[in-house]
Short mmCIF file of C-alpha atoms in Angstrom, two decimals:
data_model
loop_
_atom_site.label_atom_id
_atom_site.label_comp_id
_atom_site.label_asym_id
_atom_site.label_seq_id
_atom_site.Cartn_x
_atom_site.Cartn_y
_atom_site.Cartn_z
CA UNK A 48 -1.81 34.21 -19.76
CA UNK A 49 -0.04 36.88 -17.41
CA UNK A 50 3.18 35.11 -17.62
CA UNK A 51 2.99 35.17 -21.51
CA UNK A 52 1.71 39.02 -21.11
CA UNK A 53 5.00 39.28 -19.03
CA UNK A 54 7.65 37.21 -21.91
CA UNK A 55 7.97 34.64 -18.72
CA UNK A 56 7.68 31.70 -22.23
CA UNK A 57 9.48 29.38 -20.22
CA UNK A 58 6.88 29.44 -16.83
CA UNK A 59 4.31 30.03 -19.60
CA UNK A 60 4.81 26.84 -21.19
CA UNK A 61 5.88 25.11 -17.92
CA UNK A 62 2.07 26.10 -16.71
CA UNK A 63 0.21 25.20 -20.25
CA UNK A 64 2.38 21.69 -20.34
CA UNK A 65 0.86 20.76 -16.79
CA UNK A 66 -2.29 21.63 -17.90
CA UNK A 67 -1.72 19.39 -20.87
CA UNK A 68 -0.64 16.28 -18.22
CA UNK A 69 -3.67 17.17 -16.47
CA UNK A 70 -5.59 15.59 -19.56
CA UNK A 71 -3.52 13.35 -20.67
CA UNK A 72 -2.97 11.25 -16.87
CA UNK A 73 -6.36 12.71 -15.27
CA UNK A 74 -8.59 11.16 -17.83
CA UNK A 75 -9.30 7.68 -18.70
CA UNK A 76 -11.01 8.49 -22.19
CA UNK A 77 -9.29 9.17 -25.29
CA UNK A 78 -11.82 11.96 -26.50
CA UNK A 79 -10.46 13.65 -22.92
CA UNK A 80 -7.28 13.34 -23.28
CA UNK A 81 -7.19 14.04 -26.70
CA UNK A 82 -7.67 17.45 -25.42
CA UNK A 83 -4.35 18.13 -24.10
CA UNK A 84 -2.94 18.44 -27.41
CA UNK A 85 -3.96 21.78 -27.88
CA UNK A 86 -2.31 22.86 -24.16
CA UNK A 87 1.31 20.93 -25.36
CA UNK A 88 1.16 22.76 -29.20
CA UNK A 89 0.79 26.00 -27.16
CA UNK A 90 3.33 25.09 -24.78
CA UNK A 91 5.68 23.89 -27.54
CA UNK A 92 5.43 27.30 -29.26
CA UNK A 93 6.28 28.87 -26.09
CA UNK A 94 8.83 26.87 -25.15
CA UNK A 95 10.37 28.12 -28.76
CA UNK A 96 9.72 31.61 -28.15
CA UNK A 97 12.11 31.07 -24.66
CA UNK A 98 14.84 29.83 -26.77
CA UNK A 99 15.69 27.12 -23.93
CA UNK A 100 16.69 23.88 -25.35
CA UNK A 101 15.96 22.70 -22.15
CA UNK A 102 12.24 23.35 -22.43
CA UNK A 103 11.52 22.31 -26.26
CA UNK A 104 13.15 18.72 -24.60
CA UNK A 105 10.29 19.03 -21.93
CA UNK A 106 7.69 19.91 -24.72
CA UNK A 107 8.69 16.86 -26.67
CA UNK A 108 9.28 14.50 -23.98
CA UNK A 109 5.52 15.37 -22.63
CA UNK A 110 4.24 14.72 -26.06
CA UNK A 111 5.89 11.46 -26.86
CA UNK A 112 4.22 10.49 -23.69
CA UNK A 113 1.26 11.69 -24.18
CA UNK A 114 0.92 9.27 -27.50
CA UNK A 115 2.20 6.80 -25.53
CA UNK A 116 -0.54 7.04 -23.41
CA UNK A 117 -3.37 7.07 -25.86
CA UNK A 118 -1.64 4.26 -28.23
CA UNK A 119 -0.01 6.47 -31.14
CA UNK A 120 2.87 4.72 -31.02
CA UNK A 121 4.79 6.00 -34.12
CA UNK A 122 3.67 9.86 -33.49
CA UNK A 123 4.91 8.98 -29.20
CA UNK A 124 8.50 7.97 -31.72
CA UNK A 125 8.63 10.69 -33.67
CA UNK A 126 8.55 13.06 -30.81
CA UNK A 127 10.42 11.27 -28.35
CA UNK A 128 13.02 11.03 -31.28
CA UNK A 129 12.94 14.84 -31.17
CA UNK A 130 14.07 15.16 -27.41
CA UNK A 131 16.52 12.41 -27.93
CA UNK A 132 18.53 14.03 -30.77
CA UNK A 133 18.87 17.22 -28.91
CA UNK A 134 19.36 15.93 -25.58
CA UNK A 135 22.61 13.98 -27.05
CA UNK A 136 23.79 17.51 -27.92
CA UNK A 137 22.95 18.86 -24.88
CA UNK A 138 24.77 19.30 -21.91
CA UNK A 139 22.51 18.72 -19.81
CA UNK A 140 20.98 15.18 -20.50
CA UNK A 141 18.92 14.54 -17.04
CA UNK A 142 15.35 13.93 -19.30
CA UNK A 143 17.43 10.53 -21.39
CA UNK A 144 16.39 7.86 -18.88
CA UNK A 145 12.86 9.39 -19.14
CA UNK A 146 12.67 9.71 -23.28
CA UNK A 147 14.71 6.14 -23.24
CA UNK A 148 11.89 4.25 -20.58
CA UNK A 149 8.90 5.98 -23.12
CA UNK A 150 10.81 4.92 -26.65
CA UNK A 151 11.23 1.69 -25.56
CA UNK A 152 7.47 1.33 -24.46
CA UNK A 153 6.72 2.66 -27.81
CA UNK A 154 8.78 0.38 -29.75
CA UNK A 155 8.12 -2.57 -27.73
CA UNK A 156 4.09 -1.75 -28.05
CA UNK A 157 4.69 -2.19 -32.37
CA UNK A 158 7.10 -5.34 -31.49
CA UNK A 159 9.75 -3.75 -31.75
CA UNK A 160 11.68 -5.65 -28.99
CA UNK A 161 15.43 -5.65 -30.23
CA UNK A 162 15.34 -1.92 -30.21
CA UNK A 163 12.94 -1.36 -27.09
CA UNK A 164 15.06 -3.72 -25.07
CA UNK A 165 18.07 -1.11 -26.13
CA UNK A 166 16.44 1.73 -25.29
CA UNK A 167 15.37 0.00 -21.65
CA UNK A 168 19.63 -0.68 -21.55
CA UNK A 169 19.72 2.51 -22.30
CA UNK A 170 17.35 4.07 -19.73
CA UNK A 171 18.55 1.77 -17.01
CA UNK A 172 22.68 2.86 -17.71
CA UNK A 173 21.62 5.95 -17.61
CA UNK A 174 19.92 5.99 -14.44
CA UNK A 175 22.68 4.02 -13.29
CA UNK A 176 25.53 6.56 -13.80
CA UNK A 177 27.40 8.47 -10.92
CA UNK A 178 27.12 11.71 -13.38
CA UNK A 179 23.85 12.35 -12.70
CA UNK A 180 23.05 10.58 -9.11
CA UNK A 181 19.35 10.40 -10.24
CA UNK A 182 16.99 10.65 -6.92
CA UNK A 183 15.10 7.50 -6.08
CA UNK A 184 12.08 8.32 -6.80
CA UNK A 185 12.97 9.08 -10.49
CA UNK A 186 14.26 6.19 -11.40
CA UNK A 187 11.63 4.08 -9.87
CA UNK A 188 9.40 6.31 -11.97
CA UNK A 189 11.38 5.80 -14.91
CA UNK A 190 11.56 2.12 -14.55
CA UNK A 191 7.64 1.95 -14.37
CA UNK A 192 7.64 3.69 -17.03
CA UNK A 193 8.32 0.67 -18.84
CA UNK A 194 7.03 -1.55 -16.84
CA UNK A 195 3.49 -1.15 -16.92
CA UNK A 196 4.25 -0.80 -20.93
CA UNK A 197 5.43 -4.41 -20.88
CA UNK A 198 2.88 -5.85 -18.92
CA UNK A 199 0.14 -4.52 -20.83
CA UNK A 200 1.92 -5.32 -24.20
CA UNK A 201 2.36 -9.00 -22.51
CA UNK A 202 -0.98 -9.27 -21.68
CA UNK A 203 -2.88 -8.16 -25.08
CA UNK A 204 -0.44 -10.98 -26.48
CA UNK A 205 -2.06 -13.21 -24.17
CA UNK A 206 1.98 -14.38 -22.89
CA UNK A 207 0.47 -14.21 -19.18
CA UNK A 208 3.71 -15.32 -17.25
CA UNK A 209 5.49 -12.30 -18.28
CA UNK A 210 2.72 -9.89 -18.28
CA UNK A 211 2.66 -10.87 -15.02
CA UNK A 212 6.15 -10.52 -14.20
CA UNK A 213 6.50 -7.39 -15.94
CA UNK A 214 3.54 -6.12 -13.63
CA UNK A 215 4.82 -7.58 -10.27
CA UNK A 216 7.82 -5.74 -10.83
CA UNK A 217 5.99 -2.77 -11.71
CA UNK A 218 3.78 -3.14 -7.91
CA UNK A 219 7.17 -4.26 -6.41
CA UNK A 220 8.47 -0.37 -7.84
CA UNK A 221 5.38 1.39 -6.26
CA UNK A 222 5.48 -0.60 -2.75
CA UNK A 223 9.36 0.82 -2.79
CA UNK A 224 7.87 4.36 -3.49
CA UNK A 225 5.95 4.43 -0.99
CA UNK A 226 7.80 2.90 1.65
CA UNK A 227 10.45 5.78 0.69
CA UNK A 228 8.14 8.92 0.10
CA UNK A 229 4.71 7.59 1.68
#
């Protein structure tokens, strides 16, 4: 509230989307998390009111996540769709592997595999590029991303071999982690 008292809209909606996370990744129940919606609208508007690009991508990135999280597939698309059409305009385009990893979860969740593999390509050439030189630990956060998508989408179609491959690789990514960072 003091940094919105102070026009800080950027920090402002930095603080209210962390808030929002706090919901959406604290909580287990959907009533819960449900209630981060209102933090990520009022970090959305605030984001606007800063006129960065940079954080309306955040905004819709976080939200797109968040309905991936609680299963809203198509509304997870529609705002993940957002940050991907103005990250391609952008100049800076650090947040692609990140909206990339969540579309293809989404689309893979409503079998859409063609275009969720894509978007994993996607993800994982971006992550791959000397442009950027992601750190480590982003793009073993990116990759789990999906990974723990797939395995869960494996496993509630009852194919068991890759639901468990999908979710050895996804262990394999957090033994690296903490090897790395502890």
């Amino acid at each position: 509230n003091e940094l919105e008292k102070l026009q800080y809209f950027a920090y402002a909606s930095w603080a209210y989307l962390r808030v929002g996370a706090a919901y959406t990744y604290y909580f287990r129940e959907k009533y819960e998390q449900k209630k981060a919606l209102p933090h990520y609208e009022k970090a959305l508007q605030l984001a606007q009111l800063s006129e960065s690009e940079s954080d309306i991508i955040r905004v819709y990135d976080y939200i797109g996540e968040h309905y991936l999280t609680i299963g809203d597939f198509k509304k997870g698309i529609y705002y993940l769709k957002l940050a991907e059409k103005m990250l391609l305009i952008n100049k800076n385009q650090s947040l692609l592997p990140t909206v990339y990893s969540s579309l293809a979860s989404c689309n893979l969740q409503i079998n859409n595999t063609k275009l969720a593999e894509e978007y994993y390509r996607l993800a994982t050439n971006k992550l791959q590029s000397p442009i950027y030189d992601f750190a480590v630990g982003y793009q073993i956060y990116v990759g789990h991303i999906y990974l723990v998508n797939a395995s869960s989408f494996f496993l509630k179609r009852k194919e068991f071999k890759k639901s468990l491959n999908y979710g050895l690789k996804g262990i394999s990514t957090i033994e690296e982690f903490i090897k790395m960072f502890g």
